[in-house]
CSV table of C-alpha atoms and ligand atoms in Angstrom, one decimal:
chain,number,residue,atom,x,y,z
A,1,MET,CA,25.1,-12.2,-18.0
A,2,LYS,CA,23.4,-9.6,-15.6
A,3,ASN,CA,21.4,-11.1,-13.0
A,4,GLY,CA,18.0,-9.4,-13.0
A,5,LEU,CA,19.2,-7.2,-16.0
A,6,GLU,CA,20.6,-4.9,-13.5
A,7,ASP,CA,22.0,-1.7,-15.3
A,8,VAL,CA,21.2,-3.3,-18.6
A,9,VAL,CA,19.6,-0.6,-21.0
A,10,ALA,CA,16.9,-2.5,-23.0
A,11,ALA,CA,14.9,0.3,-24.6
A,12,GLU,CA,15.0,3.9,-25.8
A,13,THR,CA,12.2,6.0,-24.5
A,14,GLN,CA,11.0,9.6,-24.7
A,15,LEU,CA,8.6,8.9,-21.9
A,16,SER,CA,10.3,9.0,-18.6
A,17,HIS,CA,13.8,9.0,-17.0
A,18,VAL,CA,14.9,7.8,-13.5
A,19,ASN,CA,18.1,9.4,-12.4
A,20,GLY,CA,19.0,7.0,-9.6
A,21,GLU,CA,22.1,9.0,-8.5
A,22,ALA,CA,20.4,12.4,-8.3
A,23,GLY,CA,17.0,11.2,-7.2
A,24,GLN,CA,15.1,12.7,-10.0
A,25,LEU,CA,12.2,11.6,-12.1
A,26,ILE,CA,11.5,13.3,-15.4
A,27,ILE,CA,8.2,12.6,-17.2
A,28,ARG,CA,8.5,13.8,-20.9
A,29,GLY,CA,10.7,16.7,-20.1
A,30,VAL,CA,9.1,17.8,-16.9
A,31,SER,CA,10.4,17.1,-13.4
A,32,LEU,CA,8.1,15.1,-11.0
A,33,ASP,CA,8.2,18.0,-8.4
A,34,ARG,CA,6.9,20.5,-11.1
A,35,LEU,CA,4.5,18.1,-12.5
A,36,VAL,CA,2.6,17.4,-9.2
A,37,GLU,CA,2.2,21.1,-8.7
A,38,TYR,CA,0.0,21.7,-11.6
A,39,ALA,CA,-1.0,18.5,-13.4
A,40,ARG,CA,-4.1,16.4,-12.9
A,41,PHE,CA,-4.3,12.8,-14.1
A,42,GLU,CA,-5.8,13.9,-17.4
A,43,ASP,CA,-2.9,16.3,-18.0
A,44,VAL,CA,-0.4,13.5,-17.7
A,45,VAL,CA,-2.3,11.2,-20.0
A,46,THR,CA,-2.4,13.9,-22.6
A,47,LEU,CA,1.4,14.3,-22.1
A,48,LEU,CA,2.3,10.6,-22.3
A,49,PHE,CA,0.1,9.8,-25.2
A,50,LYS,CA,1.1,12.8,-27.4
A,51,GLY,CA,2.4,11.5,-30.7
A,52,LEU,CA,1.8,7.9,-29.8
A,53,LEU,CA,-1.8,7.3,-29.6
A,54,GLY,CA,-4.0,9.3,-32.1
A,55,HIS,CA,-4.8,12.9,-31.9
A,56,VAL,CA,-6.3,14.2,-28.7
A,57,ALA,CA,-7.3,17.9,-28.9
A,58,GLY,CA,-6.3,18.8,-25.4
A,59,THR,CA,-6.9,17.8,-21.7
A,60,VAL,CA,-10.6,18.8,-21.7
A,61,GLU,CA,-11.3,16.6,-24.8
A,62,LEU,CA,-9.3,13.7,-23.3
A,63,GLY,CA,-11.2,14.0,-20.0
A,64,ARG,CA,-14.6,14.0,-21.9
A,65,ARG,CA,-13.7,10.8,-23.8
A,66,LEU,CA,-12.2,9.0,-20.8
A,67,GLY,CA,-15.5,9.8,-18.9
A,68,GLN,CA,-17.4,8.2,-21.7
A,69,LYS,CA,-15.1,5.1,-21.6
A,70,ARG,CA,-15.7,4.7,-17.9
A,71,ALA,CA,-19.5,4.5,-18.7
A,72,GLU,CA,-18.7,1.9,-21.4
A,73,VAL,CA,-16.6,-0.2,-19.1
A,74,PHE,CA,-19.2,-0.2,-16.3
A,75,THR,CA,-21.5,-2.5,-18.4
A,76,HIS,CA,-18.7,-5.2,-17.8
A,77,VAL,CA,-19.2,-5.0,-14.0
A,78,LEU,CA,-22.2,-7.4,-14.4
A,79,ALA,CA,-19.7,-10.2,-15.3
A,80,ILE,CA,-18.5,-10.2,-11.5
A,81,ASP,CA,-19.8,-13.4,-10.1
A,82,ASP,CA,-19.5,-14.9,-6.6
A,83,ALA,CA,-16.6,-17.1,-7.7
A,84,LEU,CA,-14.7,-14.1,-9.0
A,85,LEU,CA,-15.5,-12.1,-6.0
A,86,GLN,CA,-13.5,-14.6,-3.8
A,87,LEU,CA,-10.3,-13.5,-5.5
A,88,PRO,CA,-8.1,-10.5,-4.3
A,89,PRO,CA,-9.2,-7.2,-5.9
A,90,VAL,CA,-6.2,-7.0,-8.4
A,91,ASP,CA,-6.9,-10.6,-9.7
A,92,ILE,CA,-10.5,-9.8,-10.2
A,93,MET,CA,-9.4,-6.6,-12.1
A,94,ARG,CA,-7.1,-8.6,-14.3
A,95,ALA,CA,-9.9,-11.2,-15.0
A,96,LEU,CA,-12.2,-8.4,-16.1
A,97,MET,CA,-9.7,-6.7,-18.2
A,98,ALA,CA,-8.9,-9.8,-20.1
A,99,ARG,CA,-12.5,-9.7,-21.4
A,100,LEU,CA,-11.8,-6.4,-23.1
A,101,PRO,CA,-10.8,-6.4,-27.0
A,102,ASP,CA,-7.4,-6.0,-28.2
A,103,GLY,CA,-6.3,-3.2,-30.3
A,104,ASP,CA,-3.6,-0.5,-31.0
A,105,ASP,CA,-5.6,2.8,-31.1
A,106,LEU,CA,-6.5,5.6,-28.9
A,107,ASP,CA,-10.0,4.0,-28.4
A,108,THR,CA,-8.6,0.8,-27.0
A,109,ALA,CA,-6.0,2.8,-24.9
A,110,LEU,CA,-8.9,5.0,-23.3
A,111,LEU,CA,-11.0,1.8,-22.7
A,112,LEU,CA,-8.1,0.3,-20.8
A,113,LEU,CA,-7.3,3.5,-19.0
A,114,ALA,CA,-10.9,3.6,-17.8
A,115,ALA,CA,-11.1,0.0,-16.9
A,116,PRO,CA,-9.2,-0.4,-13.5
A,117,ALA,CA,-10.7,3.0,-12.4
A,118,VAL,CA,-14.2,1.5,-12.8
A,119,PHE,CA,-13.5,-2.1,-11.7
A,120,LEU,CA,-11.7,-1.5,-8.6
A,121,PRO,CA,-14.5,0.7,-6.9
A,122,ALA,CA,-17.2,-1.8,-8.1
A,123,VAL,CA,-15.1,-4.7,-6.7
A,124,LEU,CA,-14.6,-3.2,-3.4
A,125,ARG,CA,-18.3,-2.4,-3.0
A,126,LEU,CA,-19.5,-5.8,-4.0
A,127,LYS,CA,-17.0,-7.4,-1.6
A,128,ARG,CA,-18.8,-5.3,1.0
A,129,GLY,CA,-22.2,-6.4,-0.1
A,130,GLN,CA,-23.1,-3.0,-1.7
A,131,ALA,CA,-24.2,-2.4,-5.2
A,132,PRO,CA,-21.7,-0.8,-7.5
A,133,VAL,CA,-22.1,2.9,-8.2
A,134,ALA,CA,-22.2,3.9,-11.9
A,135,PRO,CA,-19.6,6.4,-13.1
A,136,THR,CA,-20.4,10.2,-13.7
A,137,PRO,CA,-18.5,10.9,-16.9
A,138,ALA,CA,-18.5,14.7,-16.4
A,139,LEU,CA,-16.3,14.2,-13.2
A,140,SER,CA,-12.5,14.1,-13.3
A,141,HIS,CA,-11.1,10.7,-13.3
A,142,ALA,CA,-9.9,11.1,-9.7
A,143,ALA,CA,-13.3,12.5,-8.5
A,144,ASP,CA,-15.2,9.8,-10.4
A,145,ILE,CA,-13.1,7.0,-8.6
A,146,LEU,CA,-13.9,8.5,-5.2
A,147,ALA,CA,-17.6,9.0,-6.3
A,148,MET,CA,-17.8,5.4,-7.3
A,149,LEU,CA,-16.3,4.3,-4.1
A,150,GLY,CA,-19.4,5.7,-2.5
A,151,ALA,CA,-18.4,9.3,-1.5
A,152,ALA,CA,-21.6,11.2,-2.4
A,153,MET,CA,-19.9,14.4,-3.0
A,154,PRO,CA,-16.0,13.9,-3.1
A,155,ASN,CA,-14.3,16.5,-1.2
A,156,SER,CA,-11.8,18.7,-3.1
A,157,ARG,CA,-8.9,17.9,-0.7
A,158,GLU,CA,-9.3,14.1,-1.3
A,159,VAL,CA,-9.7,14.5,-5.0
A,160,ALA,CA,-6.4,16.6,-5.1
A,161,ALA,CA,-4.6,13.8,-2.9
A,162,LEU,CA,-5.8,11.0,-5.4
A,163,ASP,CA,-4.8,13.1,-8.4
A,164,ALA,CA,-1.3,13.9,-6.8
A,165,TYR,CA,-1.0,10.0,-6.3
A,166,LEU,CA,-2.1,9.1,-9.9
A,167,VAL,CA,0.3,11.7,-11.5
A,168,THR,CA,3.1,10.6,-9.1
A,169,ILE,CA,3.0,6.9,-10.2
A,170,SER,CA,2.0,7.5,-13.7
A,171,ASP,CA,5.4,6.4,-15.2
A,172,HIS,CA,8.8,5.3,-14.1
A,173,GLY,CA,11.2,4.1,-16.6
A,174,LEU,CA,11.8,0.4,-17.3
A,175,ASN,CA,10.3,-1.0,-14.2
A,176,ALA,CA,9.3,-4.6,-14.2
A,177,SER,CA,5.7,-4.2,-15.2
A,178,THR,CA,6.5,-1.6,-17.9
A,179,PHE,CA,9.1,-4.0,-19.2
A,180,ALA,CA,6.7,-6.8,-19.3
A,181,SER,CA,4.2,-4.6,-21.1
A,182,ARG,CA,7.0,-3.5,-23.7
A,183,VAL,CA,7.8,-7.3,-24.2
A,184,VAL,CA,4.4,-8.2,-25.2
A,185,ALA,CA,3.9,-5.0,-27.4
A,186,SER,CA,7.2,-6.0,-29.1
A,187,THR,CA,5.4,-9.0,-30.5
A,188,LYS,CA,2.6,-6.8,-31.8
A,189,ALA,CA,0.1,-8.5,-29.7
A,190,GLY,CA,-1.9,-5.3,-28.9
A,191,LEU,CA,-2.5,-3.0,-25.9
A,192,THR,CA,-4.9,-5.2,-24.0
A,193,SER,CA,-2.4,-8.3,-24.0
A,194,SER,CA,0.3,-5.8,-23.1
A,195,VAL,CA,-1.2,-4.4,-20.0
A,196,LEU,CA,-2.5,-7.7,-18.8
A,197,ALA,CA,1.2,-8.8,-18.6
A,198,ALA,CA,2.0,-5.6,-16.9
A,199,ILE,CA,-0.7,-5.9,-14.2
A,200,SER,CA,0.5,-9.6,-13.5
A,201,ALA,CA,4.0,-8.2,-12.8
A,202,LEU,CA,2.8,-5.4,-10.8
A,203,LYS,CA,1.2,-7.5,-8.0
A,204,GLY,CA,4.3,-9.0,-6.7
A,205,PRO,CA,5.5,-7.8,-3.3
A,206,LEU,CA,8.9,-6.6,-4.8
A,207,HIS,CA,6.9,-4.3,-7.1
A,208,GLY,CA,3.5,-2.9,-6.6
A,209,GLY,CA,2.5,-5.3,-3.9
A,210,ALA,CA,4.6,-3.6,-1.2
A,211,PRO,CA,2.3,-0.8,0.3
A,212,GLY,CA,-0.1,-3.2,2.1
A,213,PRO,CA,2.7,-4.8,3.9
A,214,VAL,CA,4.1,-1.4,4.9
A,215,LEU,CA,0.9,-0.6,6.7
A,216,ASP,CA,1.0,-4.1,8.4
A,217,MET,CA,4.5,-3.1,9.5
A,218,LEU,CA,3.4,0.3,10.9
A,219,ASP,CA,0.6,-1.3,12.7
A,220,ALA,CA,2.8,-4.1,14.3
A,221,ILE,CA,5.4,-1.4,15.4
A,222,GLY,CA,2.5,0.5,16.9
A,223,SER,CA,4.6,3.3,18.7
A,224,ALA,CA,7.8,5.3,18.0
A,225,GLU,CA,9.5,3.7,21.0
A,226,ASN,CA,9.0,0.3,19.6
A,227,ALA,CA,10.4,1.0,16.1
A,228,GLN,CA,14.2,0.1,16.8
A,229,THR,CA,13.5,-3.2,18.4
A,230,TRP,CA,10.9,-4.4,16.0
A,231,LEU,CA,13.0,-3.4,12.9
A,232,VAL,CA,16.1,-5.0,14.3
A,233,GLN,CA,14.1,-8.2,15.0
A,234,ALA,CA,12.6,-8.3,11.5
A,235,LEU,CA,16.1,-7.9,9.8
A,236,ASP,CA,17.6,-10.5,12.2
A,237,HIS,CA,14.8,-12.9,10.9
A,238,GLY,CA,16.0,-12.2,7.3
A,239,GLU,CA,13.1,-10.1,6.4
A,240,ARG,CA,13.0,-7.1,4.1
A,241,LEU,CA,11.7,-3.7,5.2
A,242,MET,CA,8.9,-2.9,2.9
A,243,GLY,CA,8.9,0.5,1.5
A,244,PHE,CA,12.8,0.8,1.4
A,245,GLY,CA,15.4,0.0,-1.2
A,246,HIS,CA,15.2,0.4,-5.0
A,247,ARG,CA,16.9,-1.1,-7.9
A,248,VAL,CA,17.8,2.2,-9.6
A,249,TYR,CA,17.7,5.0,-6.7
A,250,ARG,CA,20.8,5.2,-4.5
A,251,VAL,CA,19.1,8.2,-2.8
A,252,ARG,CA,15.7,8.9,-1.6
A,253,ASP,CA,12.9,8.2,-4.2
A,254,PRO,CA,11.5,11.6,-5.2
A,255,ARG,CA,8.1,10.1,-5.3
A,256,ALA,CA,8.2,9.6,-1.5
A,257,ASP,CA,8.3,13.3,-1.0
A,258,ALA,CA,5.7,14.2,-3.5
A,259,LEU,CA,3.3,11.6,-1.8
A,260,LYS,CA,4.3,12.8,1.7
A,261,ALA,CA,3.4,16.4,0.8
A,262,ALA,CA,0.1,15.2,-0.7
A,263,LEU,CA,-0.5,13.3,2.5
A,264,GLN,CA,0.2,16.3,4.8
A,265,GLN,CA,-2.1,18.5,2.8
A,266,LEU,CA,-4.9,15.8,2.9
A,267,ALA,CA,-4.4,15.3,6.6
A,268,ALA,CA,-3.9,18.9,7.7
A,269,GLY,CA,-6.0,19.4,10.9
A,270,ASP,CA,-6.7,15.7,11.3
A,271,LEU,CA,-5.1,14.7,14.8
A,272,ALA,CA,-5.5,11.0,14.4
A,273,TYR,CA,-3.7,11.2,11.1
A,274,ARG,CA,-1.0,13.6,12.4
A,275,ASP,CA,0.0,10.9,14.8
A,276,ARG,CA,0.1,8.4,12.0
A,277,ILE,CA,2.4,10.4,10.0
A,278,GLN,CA,4.6,11.1,13.2
A,279,LEU,CA,4.9,7.2,13.8
A,280,ALA,CA,5.7,6.7,10.0
A,281,GLU,CA,8.5,9.5,10.4
A,282,ALA,CA,10.0,7.7,13.5
A,283,VAL,CA,9.9,4.4,11.7
A,284,GLU,CA,11.6,6.0,8.7
A,285,GLN,CA,14.4,7.4,10.6
A,286,SER,CA,15.0,4.2,12.7
A,287,ALA,CA,15.1,2.0,9.5
A,288,LEU,CA,17.4,4.4,7.7
A,289,SER,CA,19.9,4.3,10.5
A,290,ILE,CA,19.7,0.6,11.1
A,291,LEU,CA,20.1,0.0,7.3
A,292,LYS,CA,23.0,2.2,7.0
A,293,VAL,CA,24.8,0.1,9.6
A,294,ARG,CA,23.8,-3.3,8.4
A,295,LYS,CA,24.2,-2.6,4.6
A,296,PRO,CA,27.1,0.0,4.4
A,297,ASP,CA,27.7,-0.9,0.8
A,298,ARG,CA,24.2,-0.7,-0.5
A,299,PRO,CA,22.4,2.7,0.0
A,300,LEU,CA,18.9,1.9,1.0
A,301,ASP,CA,16.5,4.7,1.4
A,302,VAL,CA,12.7,5.2,1.4
A,303,ASN,CA,10.9,4.3,-1.9
A,304,VAL,CA,7.5,5.2,-3.3
A,305,GLU,CA,5.5,2.5,-1.5
A,306,PHE,CA,6.1,3.9,2.0
A,307,TYR,CA,4.1,7.0,1.8
A,308,THR,CA,1.8,5.4,-0.8
A,309,ALA,CA,0.5,3.2,2.0
A,310,LEU,CA,-0.3,6.2,4.3
A,311,LEU,CA,-1.9,8.2,1.5
A,312,LEU,CA,-4.2,5.4,0.3
A,313,ASP,CA,-5.1,4.4,3.9
A,314,ALA,CA,-6.0,8.1,4.5
A,315,LEU,CA,-8.2,8.0,1.3
A,316,ARG,CA,-9.9,5.0,2.8
A,317,PHE,CA,-8.8,2.5,0.3
A,318,PRO,CA,-8.6,-1.0,2.1
A,319,ARG,CA,-5.0,-2.3,2.1
A,320,ASP,CA,-5.7,-5.1,-0.1
A,321,ALA,CA,-6.8,-2.9,-2.8
A,322,PHE,CA,-3.5,-0.8,-2.8
A,323,THR,CA,-2.0,-2.7,-5.9
A,324,GLY,CA,-5.2,-2.0,-7.7
A,325,VAL,CA,-5.0,1.7,-7.2
A,326,PHE,CA,-1.3,1.6,-8.3
A,327,ALA,CA,-2.6,-0.2,-11.5
A,328,ILE,CA,-5.1,2.7,-12.1
A,329,GLY,CA,-2.4,5.2,-12.1
A,330,ARG,CA,0.4,3.2,-13.9
A,331,MET,CA,-2.0,2.1,-16.7
A,332,VAL,CA,-1.2,5.3,-18.6
A,333,GLY,CA,2.6,4.4,-18.5
A,334,TRP,CA,2.1,0.9,-19.5
A,335,LEU,CA,0.0,1.9,-22.6
A,336,ALA,CA,2.4,4.7,-23.7
A,337,HIS,CA,5.3,2.3,-23.4
A,338,ALA,CA,3.6,-0.4,-25.2
A,339,ARG,CA,2.7,2.0,-28.1
A,340,GLU,CA,6.2,3.4,-28.3
A,341,GLN,CA,7.7,-0.3,-28.3
A,342,ALA,CA,5.2,-1.4,-31.0
A,343,LEU,CA,5.9,1.7,-33.1
A,344,GLU,CA,9.6,2.1,-32.9
A,345,GLY,CA,11.2,-0.9,-31.3
A,346,ARG,CA,12.1,-4.4,-32.4
A,347,LEU,CA,10.9,-7.8,-31.0
A,348,ILE,CA,12.4,-8.3,-27.7
A,349,ARG,CA,14.2,-11.5,-27.7
A,350,PRO,CA,17.2,-11.8,-25.4
A,351,ARG,CA,19.3,-15.0,-25.1
A,352,SER,CA,20.0,-17.3,-22.1
A,353,HIS,CA,23.2,-18.8,-20.9
A,354,TYR,CA,22.8,-22.6,-20.6
A,355,VAL,CA,24.2,-24.0,-17.4
A,356,GLY,CA,22.3,-27.5,-17.5
A,357,PRO,CA,23.8,-30.9,-18.3
A,358,LEU,CA,25.0,-31.6,-21.9
A,359,PRO,CA,23.8,-34.8,-23.8
A,360,GLN,CA,26.1,-37.7,-23.3
A,361,GLN,CA,28.8,-37.4,-26.2
A,362,ALA,CA,28.7,-40.6,-28.3
A,363,ALA,CA,31.7,-42.7,-27.7
B,401,COA,N1,15.2,-4.3,3.7
B,401,COA,C1,16.4,-4.9,4.1
B,401,COA,N2,17.4,-5.2,3.2
B,401,COA,C2,17.2,-4.9,1.8
B,401,COA,C3,16.1,-4.3,1.4
B,401,COA,C4,15.0,-3.9,2.4
B,401,COA,N3,13.9,-3.3,2.0
B,401,COA,N4,16.2,-4.0,0.1
B,401,COA,C5,17.4,-4.5,-0.3
B,401,COA,N5,18.0,-5.0,0.8
B,401,COA,C6,19.4,-5.5,0.8
B,401,COA,C7,19.4,-7.1,0.2
B,401,COA,O1,19.0,-8.0,1.3
B,401,COA,C8,20.6,-7.2,-0.3
B,401,COA,O2,21.7,-7.5,0.7
B,401,COA,P1,22.8,-8.6,0.5
B,401,COA,O3,23.5,-8.1,-0.8
B,401,COA,O4,23.5,-8.6,1.8
B,401,COA,O5,22.1,-9.8,0.2
B,401,COA,C9,21.0,-5.8,-0.9
B,401,COA,O6,20.2,-4.8,-0.2
B,401,COA,C10,20.7,-5.7,-2.2
B,401,COA,O7,19.3,-6.2,-2.5
B,401,COA,P2,18.8,-6.8,-4.0
B,401,COA,O8,17.7,-7.6,-3.7
B,401,COA,O9,19.9,-7.2,-4.9
B,401,COA,O10,18.2,-5.4,-4.6
B,401,COA,P3,17.3,-5.3,-5.7
B,401,COA,O11,17.8,-4.1,-6.5
B,401,COA,O12,17.1,-6.5,-6.5
B,401,COA,O13,15.8,-5.0,-5.0
B,401,COA,C11,14.0,-4.1,-4.2
B,401,COA,C12,15.0,-3.9,-5.1
B,401,COA,C13,12.9,-2.9,-4.3
B,401,COA,C14,13.2,-5.4,-4.7
B,401,COA,C15,14.3,-4.4,-2.7
B,401,COA,O14,15.0,-3.1,-2.2
B,401,COA,C16,13.2,-4.6,-1.7
B,401,COA,O15,12.9,-6.0,-1.6
B,401,COA,N6,12.5,-3.8,-1.1
B,401,COA,C17,11.4,-4.1,-0.3
B,401,COA,C18,10.1,-4.3,-1.1
B,401,COA,C19,9.7,-2.9,-1.5
B,401,COA,O16,9.6,-1.9,-1.0
B,401,COA,N7,9.2,-2.9,-2.9
B,401,COA,C20,8.7,-1.7,-3.5
B,401,COA,C21,9.7,-1.3,-4.6
B,401,COA,S1,9.2,0.3,-5.4
């Protein structure tokens, strides 16, 4: 038995490959560092859906249909009532998505892709007492998300930064939420059921719930001089440093560099943010040297969540919405994996090793 299924290969996939020793992420044959250079979110959707979800004539056509789906999803925003609004944003998104019909086709997939992108901005605005902003189908997915958040004219640097984020986190091998999506898909339950399982797995702090706490940590540390003492104390109290460590990577997570580059481009010329990046770099260096001494047998490096926190903060997402933004980007991976599993895989049904008491043997 492998606790946590560590190193167990549980699926064959053409979608993405995480090379933990080399620190490389390949998405359908393209290395992440290349992909973020040219791709927008719509390009990655086209790439990941290819051959799995109907026929899409190309990125432009996909963008047009995705825009229409955002408009369709917006009608569901009316279902957000006061009781629902008391929940954290990702829980509200999950509840709203559970109202969508199940299915296996491209239409369902595009509806599910559109759903978190429309629900999250609407929820954030309603929580602030503001009316939701309707989508503009002609905009790109990233630009429309920012427009629905309330940016009258989303600025191109912000759109590029959000696009870079969505592309970077679009897919990542058999992580916990993607595995959850594949388990449900293996029963042929449908795409909506699959991604609902995935979003539930995502919200935990060991997976997609880490970036909010990363920002809390940076705030608590406050200055570079304070980093060493603060980090040592946290580890002495048995805490984990959020934004560090990974099940598969034994070197730096390549997504951290992609997101740091996006952040630097976004924040170029912004003095307040330059200070923030310098603090993050100081914390990163201190944490890496402390972890090296404390865990000599377990290489622990920066993971995706560290610079996610800074990038999403710079884009003015509140920290309790970070997991929801992650869901907007990862939705494409969940859908592609669910479809791949349903088409090519078998029912996922492992066995357990019983360690409980046995019934009394009859004398
Ligand atoms: N801070 C301090 N110690 C850490 C650590 C961290 N961020 N991540 C792992 N470790 C330590 C563990 O305490 C453990 O030490 P031990 O063997 O002395 O008990 C060892 O490294 C192995 O940890 P383990 O929990 O077996 O690794 P995992 O593969 O199950 O965990 C994560 C992977 C991501 C869950 C883990 O690194 C973590 O909790 N990171 C912080 C949360 C985070 O950033 N999540 C986002 C992931 S993208």
